[in-house]
Coordinates of C-alpha atoms and ligand atoms in Angstrom, one line a residue:
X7 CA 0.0 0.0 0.0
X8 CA 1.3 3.3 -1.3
X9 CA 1.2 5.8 1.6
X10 CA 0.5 9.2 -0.8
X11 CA 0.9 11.5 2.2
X12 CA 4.5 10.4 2.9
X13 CA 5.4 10.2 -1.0
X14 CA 3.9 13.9 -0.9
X15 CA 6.6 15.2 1.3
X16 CA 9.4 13.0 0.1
X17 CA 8.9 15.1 -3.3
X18 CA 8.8 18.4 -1.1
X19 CA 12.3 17.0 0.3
X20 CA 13.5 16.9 -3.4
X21 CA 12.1 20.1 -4.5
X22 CA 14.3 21.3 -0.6
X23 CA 17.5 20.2 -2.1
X24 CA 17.3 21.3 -5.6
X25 CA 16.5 25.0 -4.0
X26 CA 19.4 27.5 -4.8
X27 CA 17.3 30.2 -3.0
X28 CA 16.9 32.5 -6.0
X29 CA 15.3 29.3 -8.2
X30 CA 15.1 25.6 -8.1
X31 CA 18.1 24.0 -10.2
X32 CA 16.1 20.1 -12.0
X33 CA 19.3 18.5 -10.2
X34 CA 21.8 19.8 -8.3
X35 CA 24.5 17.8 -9.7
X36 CA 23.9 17.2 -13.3
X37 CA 22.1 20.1 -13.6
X38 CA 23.1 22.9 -11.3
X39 CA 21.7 26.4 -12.9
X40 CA 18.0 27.1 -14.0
X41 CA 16.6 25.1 -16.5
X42 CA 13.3 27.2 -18.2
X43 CA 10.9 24.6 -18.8
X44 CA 12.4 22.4 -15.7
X45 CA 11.1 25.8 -13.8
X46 CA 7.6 25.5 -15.4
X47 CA 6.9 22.3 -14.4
X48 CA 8.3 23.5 -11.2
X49 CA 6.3 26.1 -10.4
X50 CA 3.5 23.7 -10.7
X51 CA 4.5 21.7 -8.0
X52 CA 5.0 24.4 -5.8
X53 CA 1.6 26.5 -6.8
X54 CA 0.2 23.5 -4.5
X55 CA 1.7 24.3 -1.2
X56 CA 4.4 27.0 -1.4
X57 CA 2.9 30.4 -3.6
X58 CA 5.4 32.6 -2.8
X59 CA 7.8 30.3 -4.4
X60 CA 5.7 29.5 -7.4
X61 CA 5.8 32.6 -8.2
X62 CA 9.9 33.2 -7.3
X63 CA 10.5 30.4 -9.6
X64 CA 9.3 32.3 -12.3
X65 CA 10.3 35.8 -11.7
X66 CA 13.6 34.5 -11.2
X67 CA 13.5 32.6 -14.4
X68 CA 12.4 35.9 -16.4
X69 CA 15.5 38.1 -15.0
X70 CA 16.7 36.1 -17.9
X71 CA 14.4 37.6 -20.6
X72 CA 16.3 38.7 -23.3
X73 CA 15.0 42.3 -24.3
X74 CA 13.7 40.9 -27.6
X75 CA 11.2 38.3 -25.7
X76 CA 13.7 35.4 -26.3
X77 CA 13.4 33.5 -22.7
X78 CA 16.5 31.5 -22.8
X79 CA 16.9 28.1 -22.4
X80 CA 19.1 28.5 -19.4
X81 CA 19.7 31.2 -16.5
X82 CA 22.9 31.3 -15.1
X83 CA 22.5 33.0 -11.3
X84 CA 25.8 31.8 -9.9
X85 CA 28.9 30.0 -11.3
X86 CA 29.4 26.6 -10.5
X87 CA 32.3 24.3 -11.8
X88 CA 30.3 20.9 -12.0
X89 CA 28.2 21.9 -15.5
X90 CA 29.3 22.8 -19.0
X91 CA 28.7 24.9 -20.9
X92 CA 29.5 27.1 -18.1
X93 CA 28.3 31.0 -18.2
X94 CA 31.1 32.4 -20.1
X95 CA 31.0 30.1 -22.7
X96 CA 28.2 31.5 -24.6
X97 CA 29.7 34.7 -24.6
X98 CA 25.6 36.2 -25.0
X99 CA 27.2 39.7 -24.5
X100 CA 27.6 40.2 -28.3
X101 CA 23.9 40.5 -29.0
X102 CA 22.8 43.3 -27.8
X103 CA 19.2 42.2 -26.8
X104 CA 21.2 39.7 -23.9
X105 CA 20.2 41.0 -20.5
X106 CA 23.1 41.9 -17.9
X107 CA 22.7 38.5 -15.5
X108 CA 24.2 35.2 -17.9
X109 CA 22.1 32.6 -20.0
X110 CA 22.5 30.6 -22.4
X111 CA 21.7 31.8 -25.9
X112 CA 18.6 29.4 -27.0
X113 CA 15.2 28.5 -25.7
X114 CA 13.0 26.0 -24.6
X115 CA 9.6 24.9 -24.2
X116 CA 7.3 27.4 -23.6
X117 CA 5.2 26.3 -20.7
X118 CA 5.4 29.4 -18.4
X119 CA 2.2 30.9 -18.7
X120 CA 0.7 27.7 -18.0
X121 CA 2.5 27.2 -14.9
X122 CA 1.4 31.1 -13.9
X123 CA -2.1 30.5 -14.4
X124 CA -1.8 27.4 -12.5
X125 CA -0.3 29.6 -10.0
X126 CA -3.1 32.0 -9.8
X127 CA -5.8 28.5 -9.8
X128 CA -4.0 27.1 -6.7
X129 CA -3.4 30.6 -4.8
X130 CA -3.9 31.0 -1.2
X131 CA -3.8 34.7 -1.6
X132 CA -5.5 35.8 -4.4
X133 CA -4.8 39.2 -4.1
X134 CA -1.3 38.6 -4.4
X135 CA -1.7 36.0 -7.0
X136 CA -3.4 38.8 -9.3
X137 CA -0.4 41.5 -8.4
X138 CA 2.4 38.7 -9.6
X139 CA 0.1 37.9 -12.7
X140 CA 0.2 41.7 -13.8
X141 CA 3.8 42.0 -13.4
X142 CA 4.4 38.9 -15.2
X143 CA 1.8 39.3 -18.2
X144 CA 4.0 41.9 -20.2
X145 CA 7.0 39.6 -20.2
X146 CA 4.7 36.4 -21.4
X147 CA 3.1 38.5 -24.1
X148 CA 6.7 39.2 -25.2
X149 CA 7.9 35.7 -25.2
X150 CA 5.2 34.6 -27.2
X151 CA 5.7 37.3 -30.1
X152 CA 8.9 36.7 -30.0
X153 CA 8.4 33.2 -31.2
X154 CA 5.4 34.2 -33.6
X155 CA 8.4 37.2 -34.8
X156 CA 11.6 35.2 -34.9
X157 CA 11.0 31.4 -34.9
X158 CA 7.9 31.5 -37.6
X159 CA 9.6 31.1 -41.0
X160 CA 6.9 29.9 -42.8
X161 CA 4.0 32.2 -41.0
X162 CA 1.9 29.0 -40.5
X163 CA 2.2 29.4 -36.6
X164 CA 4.7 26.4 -36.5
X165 CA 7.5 27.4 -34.5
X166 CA 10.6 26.1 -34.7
X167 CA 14.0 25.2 -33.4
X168 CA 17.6 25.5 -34.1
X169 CA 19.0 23.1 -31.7
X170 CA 18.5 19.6 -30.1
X171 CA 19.0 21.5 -26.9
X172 CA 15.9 23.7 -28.0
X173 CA 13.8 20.5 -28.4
X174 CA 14.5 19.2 -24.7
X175 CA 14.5 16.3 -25.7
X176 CA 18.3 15.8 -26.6
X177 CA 19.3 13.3 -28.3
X178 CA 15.8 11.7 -29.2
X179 CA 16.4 9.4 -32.3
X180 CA 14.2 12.1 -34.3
X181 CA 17.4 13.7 -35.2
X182 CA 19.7 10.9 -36.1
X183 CA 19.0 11.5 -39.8
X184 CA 19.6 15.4 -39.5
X185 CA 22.7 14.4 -37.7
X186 CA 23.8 12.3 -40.7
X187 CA 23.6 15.7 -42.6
X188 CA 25.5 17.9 -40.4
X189 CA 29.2 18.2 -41.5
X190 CA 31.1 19.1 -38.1
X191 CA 33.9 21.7 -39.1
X192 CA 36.6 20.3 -36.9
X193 CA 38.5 23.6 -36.9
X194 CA 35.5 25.5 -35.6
X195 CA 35.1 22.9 -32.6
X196 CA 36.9 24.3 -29.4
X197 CA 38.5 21.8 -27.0
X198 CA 35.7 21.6 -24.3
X199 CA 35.4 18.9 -21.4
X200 CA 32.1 17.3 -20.7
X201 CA 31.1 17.5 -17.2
X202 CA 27.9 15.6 -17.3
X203 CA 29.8 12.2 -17.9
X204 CA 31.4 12.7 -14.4
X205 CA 28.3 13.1 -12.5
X206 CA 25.7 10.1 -15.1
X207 CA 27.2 7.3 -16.5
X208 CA 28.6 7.6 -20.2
X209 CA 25.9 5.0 -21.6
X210 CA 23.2 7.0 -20.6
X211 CA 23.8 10.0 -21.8
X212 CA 24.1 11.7 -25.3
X213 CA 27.4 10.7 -26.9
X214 CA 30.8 12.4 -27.7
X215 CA 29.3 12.7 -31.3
X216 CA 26.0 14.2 -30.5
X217 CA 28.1 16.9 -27.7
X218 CA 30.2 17.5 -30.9
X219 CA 27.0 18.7 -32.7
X220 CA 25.8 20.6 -29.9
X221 CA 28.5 22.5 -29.1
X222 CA 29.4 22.9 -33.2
X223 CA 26.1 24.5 -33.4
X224 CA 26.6 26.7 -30.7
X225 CA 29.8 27.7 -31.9
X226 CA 28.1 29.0 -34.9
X227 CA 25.3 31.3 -33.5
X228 CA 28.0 33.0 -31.6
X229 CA 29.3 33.7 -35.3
X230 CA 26.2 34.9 -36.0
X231 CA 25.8 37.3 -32.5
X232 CA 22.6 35.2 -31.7
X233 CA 20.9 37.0 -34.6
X234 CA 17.6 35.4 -35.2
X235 CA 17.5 36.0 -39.0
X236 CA 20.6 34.8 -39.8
X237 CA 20.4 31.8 -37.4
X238 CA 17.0 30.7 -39.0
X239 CA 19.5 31.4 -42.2
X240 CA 22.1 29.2 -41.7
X241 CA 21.8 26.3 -38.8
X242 CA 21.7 22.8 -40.7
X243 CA 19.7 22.2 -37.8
X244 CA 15.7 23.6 -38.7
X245 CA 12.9 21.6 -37.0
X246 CA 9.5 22.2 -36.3
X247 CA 8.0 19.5 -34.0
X248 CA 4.9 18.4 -32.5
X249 CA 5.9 19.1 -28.6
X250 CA 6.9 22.7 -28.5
X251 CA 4.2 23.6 -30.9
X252 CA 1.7 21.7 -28.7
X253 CA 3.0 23.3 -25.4
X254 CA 2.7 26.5 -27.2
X255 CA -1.1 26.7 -27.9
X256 CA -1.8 25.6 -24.6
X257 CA 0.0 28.1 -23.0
X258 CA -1.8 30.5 -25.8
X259 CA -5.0 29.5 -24.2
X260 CA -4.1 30.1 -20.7
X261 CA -2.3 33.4 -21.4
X262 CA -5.6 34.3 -23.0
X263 CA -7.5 33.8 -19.3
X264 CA -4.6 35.3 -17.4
X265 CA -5.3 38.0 -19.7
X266 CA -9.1 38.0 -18.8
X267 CA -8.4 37.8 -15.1
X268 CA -6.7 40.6 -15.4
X269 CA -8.5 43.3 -18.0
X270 CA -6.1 42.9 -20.9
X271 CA -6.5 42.1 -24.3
X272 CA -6.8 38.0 -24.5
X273 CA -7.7 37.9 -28.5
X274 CA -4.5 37.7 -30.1
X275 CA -3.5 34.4 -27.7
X276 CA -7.0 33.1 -28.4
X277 CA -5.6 33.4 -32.5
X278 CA -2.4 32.4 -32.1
X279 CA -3.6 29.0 -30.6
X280 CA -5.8 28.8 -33.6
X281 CA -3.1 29.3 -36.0
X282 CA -0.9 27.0 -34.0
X283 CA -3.4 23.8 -34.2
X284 CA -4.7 24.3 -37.6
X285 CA -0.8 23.9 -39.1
X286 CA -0.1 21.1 -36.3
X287 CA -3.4 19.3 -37.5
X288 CA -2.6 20.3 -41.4
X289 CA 1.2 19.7 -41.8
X290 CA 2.6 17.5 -39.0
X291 CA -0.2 15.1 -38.5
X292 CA 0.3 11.7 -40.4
X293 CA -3.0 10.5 -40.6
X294 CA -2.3 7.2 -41.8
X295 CA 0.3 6.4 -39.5
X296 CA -1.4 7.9 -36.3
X297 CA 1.0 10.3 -35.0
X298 CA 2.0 13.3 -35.6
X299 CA 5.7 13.8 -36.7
X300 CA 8.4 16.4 -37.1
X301 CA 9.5 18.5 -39.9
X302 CA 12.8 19.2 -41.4
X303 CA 12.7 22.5 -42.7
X304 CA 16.4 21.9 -44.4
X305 CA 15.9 18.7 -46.0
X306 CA 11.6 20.0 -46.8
X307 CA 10.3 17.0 -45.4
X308 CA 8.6 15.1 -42.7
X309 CA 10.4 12.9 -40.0
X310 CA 9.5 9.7 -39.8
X311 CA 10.6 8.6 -36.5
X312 CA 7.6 8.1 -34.1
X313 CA 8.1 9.2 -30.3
X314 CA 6.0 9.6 -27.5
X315 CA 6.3 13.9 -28.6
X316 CA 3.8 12.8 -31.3
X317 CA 1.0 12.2 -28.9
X318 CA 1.3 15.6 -27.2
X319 CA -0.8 17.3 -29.4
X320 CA -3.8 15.9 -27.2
X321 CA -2.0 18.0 -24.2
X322 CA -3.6 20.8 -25.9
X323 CA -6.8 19.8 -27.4
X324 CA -5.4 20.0 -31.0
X325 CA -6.8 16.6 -32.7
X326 CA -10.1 16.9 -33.4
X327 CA -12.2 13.6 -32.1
X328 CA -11.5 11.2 -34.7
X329 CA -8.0 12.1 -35.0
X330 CA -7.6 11.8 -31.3
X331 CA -9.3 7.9 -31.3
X332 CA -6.9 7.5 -33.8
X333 CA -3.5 8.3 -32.3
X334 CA -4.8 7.5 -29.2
X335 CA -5.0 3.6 -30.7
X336 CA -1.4 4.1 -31.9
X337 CA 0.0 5.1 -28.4
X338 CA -2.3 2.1 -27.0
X339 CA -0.5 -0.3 -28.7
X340 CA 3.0 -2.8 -28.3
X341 CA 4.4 0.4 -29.6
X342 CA 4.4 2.9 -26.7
X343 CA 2.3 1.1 -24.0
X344 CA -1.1 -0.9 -24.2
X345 CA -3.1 -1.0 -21.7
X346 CA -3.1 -4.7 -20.1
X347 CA 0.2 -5.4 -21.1
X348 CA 3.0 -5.5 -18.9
X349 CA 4.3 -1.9 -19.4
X350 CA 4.6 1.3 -17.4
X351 CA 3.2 4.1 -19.4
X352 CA 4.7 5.7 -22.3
X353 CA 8.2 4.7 -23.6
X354 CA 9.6 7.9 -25.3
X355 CA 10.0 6.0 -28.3
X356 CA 8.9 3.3 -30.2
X357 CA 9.6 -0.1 -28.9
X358 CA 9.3 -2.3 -32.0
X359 CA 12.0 0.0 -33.6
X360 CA 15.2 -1.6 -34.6
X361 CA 17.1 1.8 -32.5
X362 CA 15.0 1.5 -29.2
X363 CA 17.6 1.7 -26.3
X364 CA 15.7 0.9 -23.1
X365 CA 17.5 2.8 -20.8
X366 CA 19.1 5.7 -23.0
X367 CA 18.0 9.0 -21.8
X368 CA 15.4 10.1 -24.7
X369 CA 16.0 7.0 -26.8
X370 CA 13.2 5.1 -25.5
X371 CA 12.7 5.4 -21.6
X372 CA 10.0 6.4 -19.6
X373 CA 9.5 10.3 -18.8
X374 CA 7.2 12.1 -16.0
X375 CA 7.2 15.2 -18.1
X376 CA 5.9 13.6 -21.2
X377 CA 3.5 11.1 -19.4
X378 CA 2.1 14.4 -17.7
X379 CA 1.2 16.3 -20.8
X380 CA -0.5 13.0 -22.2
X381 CA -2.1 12.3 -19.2
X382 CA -3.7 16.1 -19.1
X383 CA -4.4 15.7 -23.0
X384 CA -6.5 12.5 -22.4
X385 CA -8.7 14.0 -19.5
X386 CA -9.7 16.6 -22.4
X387 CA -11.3 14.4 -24.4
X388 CA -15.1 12.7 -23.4
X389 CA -13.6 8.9 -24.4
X390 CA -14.2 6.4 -21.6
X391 CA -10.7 4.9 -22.8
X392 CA -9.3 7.8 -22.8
X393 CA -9.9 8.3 -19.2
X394 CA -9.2 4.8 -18.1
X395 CA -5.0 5.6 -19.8
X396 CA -4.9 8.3 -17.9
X397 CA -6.0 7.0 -14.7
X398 CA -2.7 4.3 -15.5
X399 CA -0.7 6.8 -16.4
X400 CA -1.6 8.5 -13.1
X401 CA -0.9 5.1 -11.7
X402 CA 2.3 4.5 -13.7
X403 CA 4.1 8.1 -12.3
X404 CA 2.9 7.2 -8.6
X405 CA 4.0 3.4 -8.6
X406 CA 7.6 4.2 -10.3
X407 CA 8.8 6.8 -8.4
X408 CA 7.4 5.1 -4.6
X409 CA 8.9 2.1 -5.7
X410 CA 12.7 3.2 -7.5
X411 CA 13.0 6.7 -6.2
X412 CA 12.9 10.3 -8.0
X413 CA 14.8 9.7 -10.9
X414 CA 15.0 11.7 -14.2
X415 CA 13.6 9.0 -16.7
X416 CA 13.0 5.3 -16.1
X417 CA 13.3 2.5 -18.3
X418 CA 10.8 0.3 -19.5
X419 CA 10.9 -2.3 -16.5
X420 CA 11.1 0.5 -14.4
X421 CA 13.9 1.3 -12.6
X422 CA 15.6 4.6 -12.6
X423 CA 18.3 6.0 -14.5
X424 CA 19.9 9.2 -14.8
X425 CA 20.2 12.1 -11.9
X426 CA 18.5 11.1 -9.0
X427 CA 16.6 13.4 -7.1
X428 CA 15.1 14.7 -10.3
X429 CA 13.0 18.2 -9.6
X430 CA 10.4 17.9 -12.2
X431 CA 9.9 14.0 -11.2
X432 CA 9.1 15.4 -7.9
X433 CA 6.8 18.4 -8.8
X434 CA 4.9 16.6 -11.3
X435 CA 4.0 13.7 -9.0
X436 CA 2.7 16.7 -6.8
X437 CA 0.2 17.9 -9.4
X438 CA -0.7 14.2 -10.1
X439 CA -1.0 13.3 -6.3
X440 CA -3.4 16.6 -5.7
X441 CA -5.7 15.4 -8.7
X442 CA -6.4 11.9 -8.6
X443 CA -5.5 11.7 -4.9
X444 CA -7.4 14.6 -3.4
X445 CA -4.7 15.3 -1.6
X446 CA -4.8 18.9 0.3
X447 CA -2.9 21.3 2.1
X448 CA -3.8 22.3 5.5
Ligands
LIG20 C1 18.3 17.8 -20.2 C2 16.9 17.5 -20.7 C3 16.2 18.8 -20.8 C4 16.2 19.4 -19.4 C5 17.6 19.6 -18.9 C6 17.6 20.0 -17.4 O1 19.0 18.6 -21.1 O2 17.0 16.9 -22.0 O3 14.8 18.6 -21.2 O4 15.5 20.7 -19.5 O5 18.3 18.4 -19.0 O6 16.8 19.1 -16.7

């Protein structure tokens, strides 16, 4: 018998230790500075039980705000000698948009306003709730235009990325073909040392190769001074994907009620998400393969790697019914996880593939953060089915991290790999815990 209570304030504990006072870092080891969607799914936890540092966690976050809207992908508040790319490294200074504290010089999911308005559903103090949404409305509107501005190439609404790092999903097999593209300039590669590799072991993380990628790329934006244009321009890397356009629109629809609570124009979010779902439904869904799928804006075509990203659309509402039943039958199969079978939840990438790599970061294990957004996506939907995967996803979180601790991903049979003591792991199984398990604060 699972005792929810306790496993509540085991994943307060973890949520204690990653504190740096300023912001919560997703690890303190592999992962010591503040990661932006980490402090999303973050603030989430915390808008449960601690509002004051819901809301830190993002204000924090947004000292990072470049002053074009960019929200970057990490915020650098102190130096620290366990993680590269370490502050200096991106050498952000040369774009004049770069604010005066150090970040990195890319982005990430944007979940923010989602976590804010979960913020302001949970609040104790309503008052104060409404004060921190106003000061923090301006600098969502301008992260969102920023990606409607900068990362819209093709004005469909599909945003897109210019690094795997972007995706958040590293080294998911969805680039390996991209990768095959990419012609490292060995001259342009400066001599760097990994740090991650001393902290996780070597085979579960991204390898030397895929760093060499990483950090080529990066090199390269710092040629270009982070300027958008001739980023979108250049980087062999262009990718427009299911999971950051999904997180997208449903942060659109919640910045359009925080803007309602609040007496500010809500329309333009309300169109935006409309934009956003119409391409996702019209361009990246495969229909006859039941999933939707990522697109390569170098190489003008579709991906045709299927991971778990490819259900997220129903996170935000964005397959119509039939659509829905459909993927929904795809992700409920000896694929990804089907119900009955001995599996925990969704793998992050398709089992019956010839690459599927069990315990390999985002090569095939188990994540809390993409079961989540699945797991919301289903309750949207009227399908009994539907309701009955997410009640075992629900299950699926809770049982995995009681019984092999808070790690960052989990493999297939379950047990944990990666950092342990994994923040979003922890704040997640909060929101889950509150929902199905009633559980309240005092
Ligand atoms: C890894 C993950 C990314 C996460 C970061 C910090 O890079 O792939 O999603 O934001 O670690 O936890």
């Amino acid at each position: 018998m699972i005792n929810y209570n306790a496993l509540y304030e085991k994943a307060k504990e973890v949520l204690y230790k990653n504190w740096m006072i300023k912001y919560t870092a997703p690890s303190k080891y592999l992962y010591p500075h503040q990661w932006s969607w980490d402090s999303g799914f973050i603030a989430i936890g915390y808008s449960h039980y601690d509002q004051e540092k819901a809301q830190n966690e993002i204000i924090s976050l947004f000292k990072g705000q470049w002053k074009n809207g960019m929200l970057p992908h990490i915020v650098y508040h102190c130096d620290f000698e366990n993680y590269f790319p370490d502050p200096d490294y991106w050498m952000t200074h040369i774009n004049e948009n770069a604010p005066s504290i150090k970040t990195s010089g890319i982005i990430q999911q944007p979940v923010h306003a989602t976590a804010c308005l979960y913020i302001y559903k949970n609040a104790k103090d309503i008052k104060k709730a409404k004060e921190f949404l106003r000061f923090i409305f301006p600098k969502l509107k301008s992260w969102h235009e920023f990606l409607y501005r900068e990362r819209n190439p093709d004005n469909d609404g599909l945003i897109c990325i210019v690094h795997p790092w972007e995706s958040g999903t590293d080294n998911i097999p969805v680039w390996d073909d991209i990768y095959r593209r990419i012609k490292v300039e060995e001259e342009k590669l400066p001599v760097y040392k990994r740090k991650d590799i001393e902290t996780v072991a070597k085979e579960y993380r991204p390898t030397d190769k895929d760093y060499d990628i990483y950090i080529y790329l990066i090199e390269l934006f710092k040629e270009l001074k982070y300027d958008q244009k001739s980023i979108l321009e250049h980087s062999p890397f262009l990718v427009k994907g299911p999971l950051l356009n999904s997180i997208l629109a449903q942060s659109n629809l919640d910045l359009a009620e925080i803007a309602r609570i609040i007496g500010e124009d809500y329309k333009i979010f309300e169109e935006w998400y409309e934009l956003t779902k119409n391409a996702l439904n019209e361009k990246l869904l495969d229909c006859d393969q039941h999933i939707y799928l990522y697109y390569d804006l170098r190489n003008k075509k579709l991906i045709n790697t299927h991971v778990s990203a490819g259900f997220t659309p129903l996170y935000a509402k964005i397959p119509p019914d039939e659509e829905a039943k459909c993927i929904f039958d795809y992700m409920n199969s000896g694929s990804f996880c089907k119900l009955g079978e001995k599996c925990y939840a969704v793998v992050s990438f398709d089992r019956k593939s010839k690459d599927f790599s069990p315990h390999h970061y985002w090569r095939g294990p188990i994540w809390v953060n993409m079961n989540w957004l699945i797991y919301k996506g289903l309750k949207k939907y009227d399908f009994p089915e539907f309701k009955e995967y997410a009640s075992y996803i629900a299950k699926s979180i809770i049982d995995l991290i009681s019984y092999y601790g808070f790690y960052e991903y989990f493999g297939h049979e379950g047990k944990g790999y990666g950092a342990k003591d994994f923040s979003w792991t922890a704040s997640l199984l909060i929101d889950v815990l509150f929902e199905e398990k009633g559980l309240k604060e005092p």
